[in-house]
CSV table of C-alpha atoms and ligand atoms in Angstrom, one decimal:
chain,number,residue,atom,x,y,z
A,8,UNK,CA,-61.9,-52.2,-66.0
A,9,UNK,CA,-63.5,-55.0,-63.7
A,10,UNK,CA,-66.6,-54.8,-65.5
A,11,UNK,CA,-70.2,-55.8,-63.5
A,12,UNK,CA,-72.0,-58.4,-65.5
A,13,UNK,CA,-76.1,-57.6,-66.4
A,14,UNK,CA,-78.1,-59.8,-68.0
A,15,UNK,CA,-74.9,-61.3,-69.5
A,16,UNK,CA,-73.6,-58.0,-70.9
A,17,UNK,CA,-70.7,-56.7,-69.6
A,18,UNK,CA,-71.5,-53.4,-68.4
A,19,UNK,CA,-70.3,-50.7,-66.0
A,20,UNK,CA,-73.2,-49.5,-63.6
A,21,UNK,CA,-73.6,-45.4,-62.3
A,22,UNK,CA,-71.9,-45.7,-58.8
A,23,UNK,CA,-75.0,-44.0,-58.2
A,24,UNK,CA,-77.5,-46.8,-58.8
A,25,UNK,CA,-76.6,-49.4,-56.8
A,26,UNK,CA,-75.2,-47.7,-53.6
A,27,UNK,CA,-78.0,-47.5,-50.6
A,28,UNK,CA,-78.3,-43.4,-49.8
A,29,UNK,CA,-81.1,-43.8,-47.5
A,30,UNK,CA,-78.5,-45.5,-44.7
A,31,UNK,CA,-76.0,-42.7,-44.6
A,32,UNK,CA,-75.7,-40.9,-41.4
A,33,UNK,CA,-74.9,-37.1,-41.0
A,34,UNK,CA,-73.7,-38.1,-37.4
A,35,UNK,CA,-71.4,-36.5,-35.6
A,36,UNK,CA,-73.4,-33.5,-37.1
A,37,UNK,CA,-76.5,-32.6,-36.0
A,38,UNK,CA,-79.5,-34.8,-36.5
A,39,UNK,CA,-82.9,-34.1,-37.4
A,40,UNK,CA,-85.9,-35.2,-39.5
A,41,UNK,CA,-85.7,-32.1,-42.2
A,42,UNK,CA,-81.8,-32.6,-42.4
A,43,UNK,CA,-80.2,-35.5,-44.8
A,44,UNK,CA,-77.2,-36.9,-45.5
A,45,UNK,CA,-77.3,-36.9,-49.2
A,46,UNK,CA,-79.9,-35.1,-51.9
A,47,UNK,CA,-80.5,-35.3,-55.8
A,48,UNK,CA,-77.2,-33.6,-56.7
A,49,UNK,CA,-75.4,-36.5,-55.6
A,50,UNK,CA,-76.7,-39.2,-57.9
A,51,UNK,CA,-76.5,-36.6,-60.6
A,52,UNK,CA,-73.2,-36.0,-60.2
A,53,UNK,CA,-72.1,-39.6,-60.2
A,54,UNK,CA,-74.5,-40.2,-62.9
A,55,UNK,CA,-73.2,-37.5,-65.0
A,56,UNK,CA,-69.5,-38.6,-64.2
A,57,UNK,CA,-69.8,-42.6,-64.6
A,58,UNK,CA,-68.7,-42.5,-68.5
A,59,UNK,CA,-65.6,-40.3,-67.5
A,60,UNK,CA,-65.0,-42.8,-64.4
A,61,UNK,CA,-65.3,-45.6,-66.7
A,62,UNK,CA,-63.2,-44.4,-69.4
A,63,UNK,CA,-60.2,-43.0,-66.6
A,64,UNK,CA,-60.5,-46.2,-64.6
A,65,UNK,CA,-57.0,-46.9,-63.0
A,66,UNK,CA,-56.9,-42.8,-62.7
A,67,UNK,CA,-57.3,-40.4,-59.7
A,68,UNK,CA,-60.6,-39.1,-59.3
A,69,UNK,CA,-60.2,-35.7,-56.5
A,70,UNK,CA,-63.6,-35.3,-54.8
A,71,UNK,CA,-64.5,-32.1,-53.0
A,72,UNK,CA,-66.9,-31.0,-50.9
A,73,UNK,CA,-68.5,-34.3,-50.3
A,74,UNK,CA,-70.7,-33.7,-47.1
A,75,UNK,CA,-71.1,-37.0,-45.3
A,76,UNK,CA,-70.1,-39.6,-48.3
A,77,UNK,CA,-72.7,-39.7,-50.7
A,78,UNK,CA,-70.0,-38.8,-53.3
A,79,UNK,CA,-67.1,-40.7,-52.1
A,80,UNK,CA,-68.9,-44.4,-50.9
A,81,UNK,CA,-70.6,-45.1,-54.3
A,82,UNK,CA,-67.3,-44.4,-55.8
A,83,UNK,CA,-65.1,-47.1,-53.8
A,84,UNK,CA,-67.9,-49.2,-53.4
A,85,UNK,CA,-67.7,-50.3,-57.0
A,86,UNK,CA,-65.6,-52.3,-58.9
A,87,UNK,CA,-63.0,-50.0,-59.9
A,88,UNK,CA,-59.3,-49.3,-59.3
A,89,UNK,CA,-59.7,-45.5,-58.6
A,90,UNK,CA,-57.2,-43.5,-56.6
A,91,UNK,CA,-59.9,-41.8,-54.6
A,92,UNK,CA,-58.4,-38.5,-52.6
A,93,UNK,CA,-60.9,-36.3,-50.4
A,94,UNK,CA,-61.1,-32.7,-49.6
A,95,UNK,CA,-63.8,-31.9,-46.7
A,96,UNK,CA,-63.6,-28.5,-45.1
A,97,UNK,CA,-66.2,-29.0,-42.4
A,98,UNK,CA,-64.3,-31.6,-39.3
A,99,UNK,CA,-68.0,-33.3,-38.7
A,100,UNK,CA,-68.1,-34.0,-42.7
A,101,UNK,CA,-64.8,-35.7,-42.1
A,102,UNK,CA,-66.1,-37.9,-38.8
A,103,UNK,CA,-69.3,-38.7,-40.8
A,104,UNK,CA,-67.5,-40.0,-43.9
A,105,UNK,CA,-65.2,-42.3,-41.9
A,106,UNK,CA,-68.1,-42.8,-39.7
A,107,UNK,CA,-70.3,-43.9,-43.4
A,108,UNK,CA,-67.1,-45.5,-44.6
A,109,UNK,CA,-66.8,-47.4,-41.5
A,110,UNK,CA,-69.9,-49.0,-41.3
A,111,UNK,CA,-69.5,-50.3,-45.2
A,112,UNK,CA,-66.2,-51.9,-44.6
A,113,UNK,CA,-64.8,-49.0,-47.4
A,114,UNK,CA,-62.4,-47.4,-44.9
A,115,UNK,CA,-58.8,-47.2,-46.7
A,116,UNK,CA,-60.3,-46.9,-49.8
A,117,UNK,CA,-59.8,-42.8,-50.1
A,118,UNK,CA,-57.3,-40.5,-48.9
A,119,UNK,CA,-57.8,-37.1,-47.8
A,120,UNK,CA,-56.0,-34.2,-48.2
A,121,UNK,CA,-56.0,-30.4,-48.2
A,122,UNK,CA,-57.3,-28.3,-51.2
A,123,UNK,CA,-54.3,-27.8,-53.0
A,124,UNK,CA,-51.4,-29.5,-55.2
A,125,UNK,CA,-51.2,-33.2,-53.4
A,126,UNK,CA,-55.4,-33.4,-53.8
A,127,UNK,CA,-56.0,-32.6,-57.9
A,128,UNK,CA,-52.0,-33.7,-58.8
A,129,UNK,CA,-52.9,-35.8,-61.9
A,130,UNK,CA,-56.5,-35.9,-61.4
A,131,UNK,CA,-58.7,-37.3,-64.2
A,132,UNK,CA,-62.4,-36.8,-62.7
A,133,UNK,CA,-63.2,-34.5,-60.1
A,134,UNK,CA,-66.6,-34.8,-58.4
A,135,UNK,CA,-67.7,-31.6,-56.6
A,136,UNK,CA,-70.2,-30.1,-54.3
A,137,UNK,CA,-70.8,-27.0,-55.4
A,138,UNK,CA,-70.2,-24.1,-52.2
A,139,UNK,CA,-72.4,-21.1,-52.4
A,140,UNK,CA,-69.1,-19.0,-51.9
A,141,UNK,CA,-68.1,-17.7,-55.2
A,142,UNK,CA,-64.3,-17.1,-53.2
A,143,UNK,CA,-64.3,-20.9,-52.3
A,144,UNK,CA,-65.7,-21.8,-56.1
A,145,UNK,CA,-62.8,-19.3,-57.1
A,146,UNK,CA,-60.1,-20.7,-54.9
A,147,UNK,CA,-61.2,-24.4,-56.0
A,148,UNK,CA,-61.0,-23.8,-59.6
A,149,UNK,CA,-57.8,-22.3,-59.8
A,150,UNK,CA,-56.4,-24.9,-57.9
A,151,UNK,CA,-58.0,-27.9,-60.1
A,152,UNK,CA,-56.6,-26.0,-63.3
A,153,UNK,CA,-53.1,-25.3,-61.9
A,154,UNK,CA,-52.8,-29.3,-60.9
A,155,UNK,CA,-55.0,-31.7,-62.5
A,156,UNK,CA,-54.8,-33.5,-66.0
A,157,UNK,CA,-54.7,-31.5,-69.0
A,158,UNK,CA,-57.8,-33.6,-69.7
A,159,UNK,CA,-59.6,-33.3,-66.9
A,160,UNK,CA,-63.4,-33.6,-66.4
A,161,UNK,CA,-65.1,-32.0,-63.4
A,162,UNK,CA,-68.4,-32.8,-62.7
A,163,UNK,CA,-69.8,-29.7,-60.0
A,164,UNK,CA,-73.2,-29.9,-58.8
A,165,UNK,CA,-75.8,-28.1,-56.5
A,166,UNK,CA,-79.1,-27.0,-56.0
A,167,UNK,CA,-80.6,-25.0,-58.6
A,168,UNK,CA,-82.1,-22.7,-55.9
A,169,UNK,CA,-78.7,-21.8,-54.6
A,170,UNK,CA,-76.9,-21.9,-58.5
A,171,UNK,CA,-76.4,-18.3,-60.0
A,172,UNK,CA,-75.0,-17.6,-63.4
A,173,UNK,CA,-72.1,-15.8,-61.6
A,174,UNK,CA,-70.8,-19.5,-60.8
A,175,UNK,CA,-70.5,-20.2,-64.8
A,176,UNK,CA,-68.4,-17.3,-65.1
A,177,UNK,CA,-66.1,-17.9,-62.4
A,178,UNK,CA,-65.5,-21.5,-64.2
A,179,UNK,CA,-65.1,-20.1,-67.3
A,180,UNK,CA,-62.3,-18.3,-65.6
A,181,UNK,CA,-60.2,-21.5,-65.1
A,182,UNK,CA,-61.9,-23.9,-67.7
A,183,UNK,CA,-62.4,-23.5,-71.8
A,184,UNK,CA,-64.9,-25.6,-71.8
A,185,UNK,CA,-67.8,-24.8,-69.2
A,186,UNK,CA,-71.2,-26.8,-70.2
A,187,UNK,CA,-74.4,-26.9,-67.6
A,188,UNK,CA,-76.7,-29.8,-68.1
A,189,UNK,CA,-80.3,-30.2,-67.7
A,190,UNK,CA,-81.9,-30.2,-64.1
A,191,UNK,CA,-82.9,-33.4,-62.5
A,192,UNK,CA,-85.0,-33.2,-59.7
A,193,UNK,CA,-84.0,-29.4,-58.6
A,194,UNK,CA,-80.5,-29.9,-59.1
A,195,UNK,CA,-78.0,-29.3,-62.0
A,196,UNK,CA,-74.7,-30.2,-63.1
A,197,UNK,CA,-71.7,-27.9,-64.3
A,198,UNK,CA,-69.2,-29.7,-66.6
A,199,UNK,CA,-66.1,-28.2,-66.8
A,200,UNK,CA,-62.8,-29.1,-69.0
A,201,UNK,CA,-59.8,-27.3,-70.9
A,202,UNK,CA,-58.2,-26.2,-68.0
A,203,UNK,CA,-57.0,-22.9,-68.2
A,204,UNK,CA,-53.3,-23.1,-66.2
A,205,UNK,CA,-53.3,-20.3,-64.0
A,206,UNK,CA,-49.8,-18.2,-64.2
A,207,UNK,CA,-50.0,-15.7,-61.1
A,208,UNK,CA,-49.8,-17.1,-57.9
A,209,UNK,CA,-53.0,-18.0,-55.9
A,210,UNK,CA,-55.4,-15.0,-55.3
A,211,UNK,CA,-56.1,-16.5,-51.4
A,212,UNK,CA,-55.9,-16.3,-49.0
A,213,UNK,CA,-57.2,-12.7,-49.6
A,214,UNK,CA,-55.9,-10.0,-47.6
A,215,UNK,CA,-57.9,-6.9,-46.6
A,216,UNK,CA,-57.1,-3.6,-44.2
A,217,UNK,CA,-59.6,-2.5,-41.5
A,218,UNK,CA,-58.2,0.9,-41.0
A,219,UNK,CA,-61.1,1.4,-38.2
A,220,UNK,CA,-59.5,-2.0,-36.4
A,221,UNK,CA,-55.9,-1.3,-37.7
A,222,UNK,CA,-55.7,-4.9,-38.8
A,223,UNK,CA,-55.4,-6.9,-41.5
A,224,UNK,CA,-57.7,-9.7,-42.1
A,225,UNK,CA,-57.0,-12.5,-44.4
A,226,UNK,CA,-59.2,-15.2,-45.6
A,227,UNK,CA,-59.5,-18.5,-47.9
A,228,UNK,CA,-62.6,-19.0,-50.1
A,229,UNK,CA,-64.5,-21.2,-48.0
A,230,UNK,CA,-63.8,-18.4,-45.1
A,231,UNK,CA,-67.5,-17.3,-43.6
A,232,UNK,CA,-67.3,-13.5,-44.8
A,233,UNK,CA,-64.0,-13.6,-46.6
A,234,UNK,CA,-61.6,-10.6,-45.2
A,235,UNK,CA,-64.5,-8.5,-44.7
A,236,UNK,CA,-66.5,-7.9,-41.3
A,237,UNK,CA,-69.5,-9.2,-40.6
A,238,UNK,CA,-72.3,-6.7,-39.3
A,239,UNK,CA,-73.2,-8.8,-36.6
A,240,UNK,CA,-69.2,-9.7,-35.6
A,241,UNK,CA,-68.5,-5.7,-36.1
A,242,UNK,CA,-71.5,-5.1,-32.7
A,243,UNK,CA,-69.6,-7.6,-30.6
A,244,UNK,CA,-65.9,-6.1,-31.1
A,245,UNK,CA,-67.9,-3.0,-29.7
A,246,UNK,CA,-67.8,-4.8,-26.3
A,247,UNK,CA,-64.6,-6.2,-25.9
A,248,UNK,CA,-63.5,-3.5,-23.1
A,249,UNK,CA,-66.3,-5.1,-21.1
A,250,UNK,CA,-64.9,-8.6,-21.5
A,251,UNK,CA,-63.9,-10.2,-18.6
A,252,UNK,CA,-60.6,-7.8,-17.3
A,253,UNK,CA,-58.5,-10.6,-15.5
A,254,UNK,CA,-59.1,-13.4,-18.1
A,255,UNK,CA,-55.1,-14.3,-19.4
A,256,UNK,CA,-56.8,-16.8,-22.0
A,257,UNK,CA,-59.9,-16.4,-24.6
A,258,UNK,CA,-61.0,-18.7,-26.8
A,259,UNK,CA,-62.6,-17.2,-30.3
A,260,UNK,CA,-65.2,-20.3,-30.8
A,261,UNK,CA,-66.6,-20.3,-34.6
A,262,UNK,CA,-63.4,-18.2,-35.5
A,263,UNK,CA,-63.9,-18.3,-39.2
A,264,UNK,CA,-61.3,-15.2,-40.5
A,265,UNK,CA,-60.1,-15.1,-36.9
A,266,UNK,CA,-61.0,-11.2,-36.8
A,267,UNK,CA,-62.3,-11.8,-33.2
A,268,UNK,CA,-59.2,-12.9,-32.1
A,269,UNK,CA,-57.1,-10.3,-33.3
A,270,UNK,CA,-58.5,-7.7,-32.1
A,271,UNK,CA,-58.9,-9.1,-29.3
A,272,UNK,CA,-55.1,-9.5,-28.8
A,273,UNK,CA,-54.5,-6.6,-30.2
A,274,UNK,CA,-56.6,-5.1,-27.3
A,275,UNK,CA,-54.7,-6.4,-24.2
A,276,UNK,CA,-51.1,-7.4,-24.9
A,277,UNK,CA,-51.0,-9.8,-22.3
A,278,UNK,CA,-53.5,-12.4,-23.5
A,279,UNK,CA,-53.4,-15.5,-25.5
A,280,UNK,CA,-56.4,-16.9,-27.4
A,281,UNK,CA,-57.2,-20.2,-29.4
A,282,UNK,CA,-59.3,-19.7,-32.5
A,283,UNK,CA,-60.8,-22.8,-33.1
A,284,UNK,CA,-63.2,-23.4,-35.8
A,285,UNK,CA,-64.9,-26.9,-37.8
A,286,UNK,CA,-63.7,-25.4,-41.2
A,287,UNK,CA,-59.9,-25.8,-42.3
A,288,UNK,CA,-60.2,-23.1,-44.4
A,289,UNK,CA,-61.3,-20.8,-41.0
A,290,UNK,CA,-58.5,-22.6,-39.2
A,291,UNK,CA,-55.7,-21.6,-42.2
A,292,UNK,CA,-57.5,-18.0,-42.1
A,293,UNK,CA,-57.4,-17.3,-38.6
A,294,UNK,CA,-53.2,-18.3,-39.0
A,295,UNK,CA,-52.8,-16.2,-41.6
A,296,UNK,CA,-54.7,-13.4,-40.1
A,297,UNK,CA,-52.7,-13.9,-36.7
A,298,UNK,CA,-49.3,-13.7,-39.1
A,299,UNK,CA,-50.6,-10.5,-41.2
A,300,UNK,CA,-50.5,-8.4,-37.7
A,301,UNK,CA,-47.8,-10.3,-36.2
A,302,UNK,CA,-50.1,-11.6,-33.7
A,303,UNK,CA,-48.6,-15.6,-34.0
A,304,UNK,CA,-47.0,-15.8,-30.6
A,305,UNK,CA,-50.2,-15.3,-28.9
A,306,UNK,CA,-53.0,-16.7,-31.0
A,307,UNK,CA,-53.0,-20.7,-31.8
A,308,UNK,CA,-55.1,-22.5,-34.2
A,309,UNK,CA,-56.7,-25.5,-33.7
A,310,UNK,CA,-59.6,-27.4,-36.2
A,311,UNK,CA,-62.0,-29.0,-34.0
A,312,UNK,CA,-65.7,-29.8,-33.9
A,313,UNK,CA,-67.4,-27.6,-31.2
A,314,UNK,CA,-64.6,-27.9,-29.3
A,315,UNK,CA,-64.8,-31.3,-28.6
A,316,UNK,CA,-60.9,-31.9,-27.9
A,317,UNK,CA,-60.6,-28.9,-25.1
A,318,UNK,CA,-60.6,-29.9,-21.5
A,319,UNK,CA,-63.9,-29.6,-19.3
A,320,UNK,CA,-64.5,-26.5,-17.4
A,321,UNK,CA,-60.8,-24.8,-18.3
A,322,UNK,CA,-62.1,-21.7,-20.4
A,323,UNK,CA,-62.0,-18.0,-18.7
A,324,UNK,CA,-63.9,-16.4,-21.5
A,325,UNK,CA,-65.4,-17.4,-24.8
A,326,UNK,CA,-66.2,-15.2,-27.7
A,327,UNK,CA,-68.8,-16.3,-30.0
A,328,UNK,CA,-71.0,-15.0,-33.3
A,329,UNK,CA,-73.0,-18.5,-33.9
A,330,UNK,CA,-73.6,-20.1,-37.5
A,331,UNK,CA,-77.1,-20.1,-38.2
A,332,UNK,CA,-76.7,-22.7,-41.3
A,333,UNK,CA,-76.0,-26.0,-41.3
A,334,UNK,CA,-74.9,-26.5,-44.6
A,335,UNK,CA,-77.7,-24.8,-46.6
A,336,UNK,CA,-80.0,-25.2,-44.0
A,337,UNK,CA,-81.1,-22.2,-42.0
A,338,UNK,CA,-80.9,-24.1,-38.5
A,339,UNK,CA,-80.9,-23.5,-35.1
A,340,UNK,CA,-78.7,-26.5,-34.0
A,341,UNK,CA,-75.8,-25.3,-35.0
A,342,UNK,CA,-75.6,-22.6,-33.0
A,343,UNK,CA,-77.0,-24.8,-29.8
A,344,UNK,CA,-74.1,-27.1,-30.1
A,345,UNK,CA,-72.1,-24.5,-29.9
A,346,UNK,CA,-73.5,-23.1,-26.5
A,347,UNK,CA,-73.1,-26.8,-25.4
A,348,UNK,CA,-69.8,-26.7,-26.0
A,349,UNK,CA,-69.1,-23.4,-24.2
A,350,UNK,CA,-71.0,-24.3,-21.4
A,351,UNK,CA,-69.0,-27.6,-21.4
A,352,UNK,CA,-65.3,-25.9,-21.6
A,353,UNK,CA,-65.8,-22.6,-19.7
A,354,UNK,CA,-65.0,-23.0,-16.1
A,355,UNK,CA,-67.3,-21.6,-13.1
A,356,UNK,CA,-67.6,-18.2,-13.4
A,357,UNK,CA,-66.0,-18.3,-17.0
A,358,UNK,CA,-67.6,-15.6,-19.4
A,359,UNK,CA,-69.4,-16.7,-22.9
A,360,UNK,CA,-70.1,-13.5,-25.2
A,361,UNK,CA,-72.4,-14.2,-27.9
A,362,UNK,CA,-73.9,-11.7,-30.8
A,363,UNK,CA,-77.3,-12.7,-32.5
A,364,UNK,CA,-80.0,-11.7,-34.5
A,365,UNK,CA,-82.3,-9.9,-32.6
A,366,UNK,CA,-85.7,-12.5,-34.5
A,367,UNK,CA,-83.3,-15.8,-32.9
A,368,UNK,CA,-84.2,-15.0,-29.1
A,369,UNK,CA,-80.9,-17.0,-27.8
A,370,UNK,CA,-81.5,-15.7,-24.7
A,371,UNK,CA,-83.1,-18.3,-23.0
A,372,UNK,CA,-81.7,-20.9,-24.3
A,373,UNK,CA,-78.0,-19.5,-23.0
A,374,UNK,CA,-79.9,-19.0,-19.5
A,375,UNK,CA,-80.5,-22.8,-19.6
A,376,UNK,CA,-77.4,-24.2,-21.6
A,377,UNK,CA,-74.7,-21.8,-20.0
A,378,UNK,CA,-76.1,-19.8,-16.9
A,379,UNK,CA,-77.2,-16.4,-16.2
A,380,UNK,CA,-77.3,-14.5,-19.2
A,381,UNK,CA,-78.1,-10.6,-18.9
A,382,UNK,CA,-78.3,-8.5,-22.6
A,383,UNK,CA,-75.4,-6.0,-22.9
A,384,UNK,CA,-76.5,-4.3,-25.7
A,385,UNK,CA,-79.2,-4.4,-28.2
A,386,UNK,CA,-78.9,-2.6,-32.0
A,387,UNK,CA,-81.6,-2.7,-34.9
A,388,UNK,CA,-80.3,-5.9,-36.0
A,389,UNK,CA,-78.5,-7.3,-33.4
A,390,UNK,CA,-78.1,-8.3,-29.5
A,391,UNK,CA,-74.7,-9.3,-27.3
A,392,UNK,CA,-75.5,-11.3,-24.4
A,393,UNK,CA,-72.9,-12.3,-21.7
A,394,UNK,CA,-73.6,-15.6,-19.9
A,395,UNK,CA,-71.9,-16.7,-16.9
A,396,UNK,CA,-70.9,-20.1,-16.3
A,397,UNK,CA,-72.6,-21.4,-13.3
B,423,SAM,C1,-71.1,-16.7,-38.2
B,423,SAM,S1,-69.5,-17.4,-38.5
B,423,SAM,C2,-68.5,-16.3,-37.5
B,423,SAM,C3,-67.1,-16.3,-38.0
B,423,SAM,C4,-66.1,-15.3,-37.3
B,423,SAM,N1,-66.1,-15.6,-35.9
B,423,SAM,C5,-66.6,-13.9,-37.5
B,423,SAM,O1,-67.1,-13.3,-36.6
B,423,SAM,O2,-66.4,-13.4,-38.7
B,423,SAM,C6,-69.7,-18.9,-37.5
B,423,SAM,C7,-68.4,-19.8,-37.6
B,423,SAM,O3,-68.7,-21.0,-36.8
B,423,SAM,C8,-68.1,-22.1,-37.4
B,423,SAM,N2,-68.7,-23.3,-36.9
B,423,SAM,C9,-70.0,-23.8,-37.3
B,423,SAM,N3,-70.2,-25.0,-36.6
B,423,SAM,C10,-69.1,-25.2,-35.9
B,423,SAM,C11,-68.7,-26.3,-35.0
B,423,SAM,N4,-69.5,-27.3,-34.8
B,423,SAM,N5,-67.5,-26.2,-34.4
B,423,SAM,C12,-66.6,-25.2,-34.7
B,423,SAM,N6,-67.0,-24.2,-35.5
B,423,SAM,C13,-68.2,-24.2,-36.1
B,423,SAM,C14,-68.3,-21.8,-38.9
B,423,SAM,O4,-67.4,-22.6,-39.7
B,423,SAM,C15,-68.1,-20.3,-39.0
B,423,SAM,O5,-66.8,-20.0,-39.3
């Protein structure tokens, strides 16, 4: 251990401490003065952690769920010989970390990888965001216990406001040892060890039947909705007979489970669509979904942020049920970048179908963002707009 020097006393410092939060950037994701980069669970996570980082030094430490760096950067920023590997479902976490990373002169100091075998394979520490998923807490777990170090300590931290005692249990089934210390301004820290090795196979992606669709739909924890259908996604699959007749391509934008897409390709044989989604674990679902109905040959996958890699004005018709979070935030930006990018990639005359809650009052904004956008149909919860590129 390169130790840092205090007062003359050889001493290891809480990554936590010295490491500047207040310059980190959520950028390429959306900006705005009640939306941060970093909050209280960080530092307690990386407080809580720093004897086990200490101790393990010269180990792998896995870190998951880091949102724009605030768990990763203090890490390789001090003296230490970690190897640092990085799982980040969301594409814009991943641009803001090497973005963060970047601007420190830390790039090259982490590696990333997928949730699975390569990520926890002989970890020591694992720092971890909690989700608010229970699937994606379950699908995590498993996969720490089934790879990392017999004596393994994960530190896995969140909000209190959006901690339930459900998450304990899930823990406790992959871990012995599940401990929750004390909360620290509005956030708490699960410690987890004794890994329980897992002997079935993985439980996800999940598979479930929709005998109304005739389709399976498959999902990975951090999935949004898991296999089942969303209310809101079930009113827009109502109107796929009016979707634009002569389109031969249609992209499902926010594809999450890729449900639109298959039954959209179920519908018309002759179409193709990309699925295309931020989240890896959407991406991976929407595959598997395409496999489960033999579907493959006409639906690709591709992770992207909002679309940002598809050609200008090339889209015939775009399917869309918006997020309305960004991370835990309940926030309309997400869903406005996502118009952007549709108005962006569809080409004159190209169709954007969109379902919302009735309170959001999207309308206008598609008007403006996309074109002329008439309502299709309106339920008690729920409207389905069509805008046409102009
Ligand atoms: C309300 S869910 C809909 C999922 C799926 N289409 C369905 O109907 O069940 C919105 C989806 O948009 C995705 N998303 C959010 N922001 C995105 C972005 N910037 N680029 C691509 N996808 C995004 C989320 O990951 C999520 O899967």
């Amino acid at each position: 251990m390169r130790d840092i020097t205090l007062g003359g006393m050889a001493k290891f410092v809480d990554p936590g401490v010295l490491f500047d939060f207040s310059s980190l950037r959520r950028s390429p994701d959306v900006e705005a003065p009640n939306l941060f980069a970093f909050d209280a669970t960080d530092k307690l996570i990386l407080t809580e952690a720093a004897p086990s980082l200490e101790e393990r030094d010269g180990g792998t430490v896995a870190v998951v769920g880091d949102r724009y760096g605030a768990l990763t950067l203090p890490v390789v920023s001090v003296p230490g010989s970690w190897d640092v590997r990085v799982h980040q479902d969301l594409m814009a976490g991943e641009r803001a970390l090497d973005r963060n990373a970047a601007e420190r002169s830390l790039s090259g100091r982490f590696r990333r990888f997928p949730l699975g075998k390569e990520l926890f394979d002989g970890a020591g520490v694992v720092l971890w965001q909690l989700p608010r998923s229970l699937a994606e807490l379950a699908e995590t777990a498993d996969q720490i216990a089934r790879y990392a170090r017999p004596d393994v300590k994960v530190f896995a931290g969140g909000r209190i406001k959006h901690m339930s005692m459900a998450m304990n249990a899930v823990l406790q089934d992959s871990f012995g040892d599940v401990h929750a210390g004390l909360a620290r301004q509005k956030s708490r820290v699960l410690t987890a060890a004794t890994p329980i090795r897992p002997t079935a196979e993985p439980a996800f992606p999940e598979r479930l039947y929709h005998s109304e669709l005739g389709l399976w739909v498959c999902a990975y924890g951090a999935a949004f909705s898991g296999p089942r259908l969303d209310i809101g996604t079930r009113y827009l699959l109502e109107f796929i007979d009016r979707m634009k007749a002569d389109a031969r391509h249609a992209i499902d934008l926010g594809c999450g489970s890729g449900v639109i897409a298959a039954v959209l390709a179920n519908a018309r044989p002759q179409i193709t669509v990309t699925a295309t989604d931020q989240s890896a674990a959407a991406v991976a679902s929407a595959a598997a979904t395409a496999e489960a109905n033999g579907l493959s040959a006409r639906i690709s996958t591709v992770q992207d942020d909002a679309m940002a890699g598809f050609p200008t004005g090339s889209a015939e018709l775009i399917l869309l049920n918006p997020p309305f979070h960004l991370g835990a935030t309940v926030h309309a930006g997400a869903a406005v970048r996502l118009f952007d990018a549709a108005a962006r990639v569809l080409a004159g005359g190209g169709e954007l179908w969109t379902v919302y809650n009735n309170h959001l009052h999207y309308r206008a904004q598609l008007e403006e963002r996309v074109g002329p956008t008439t309502v299709q149909g309106q339920n008690a919860k729920f409207t389905v707009a069509l805008s046409i590129r102009s």
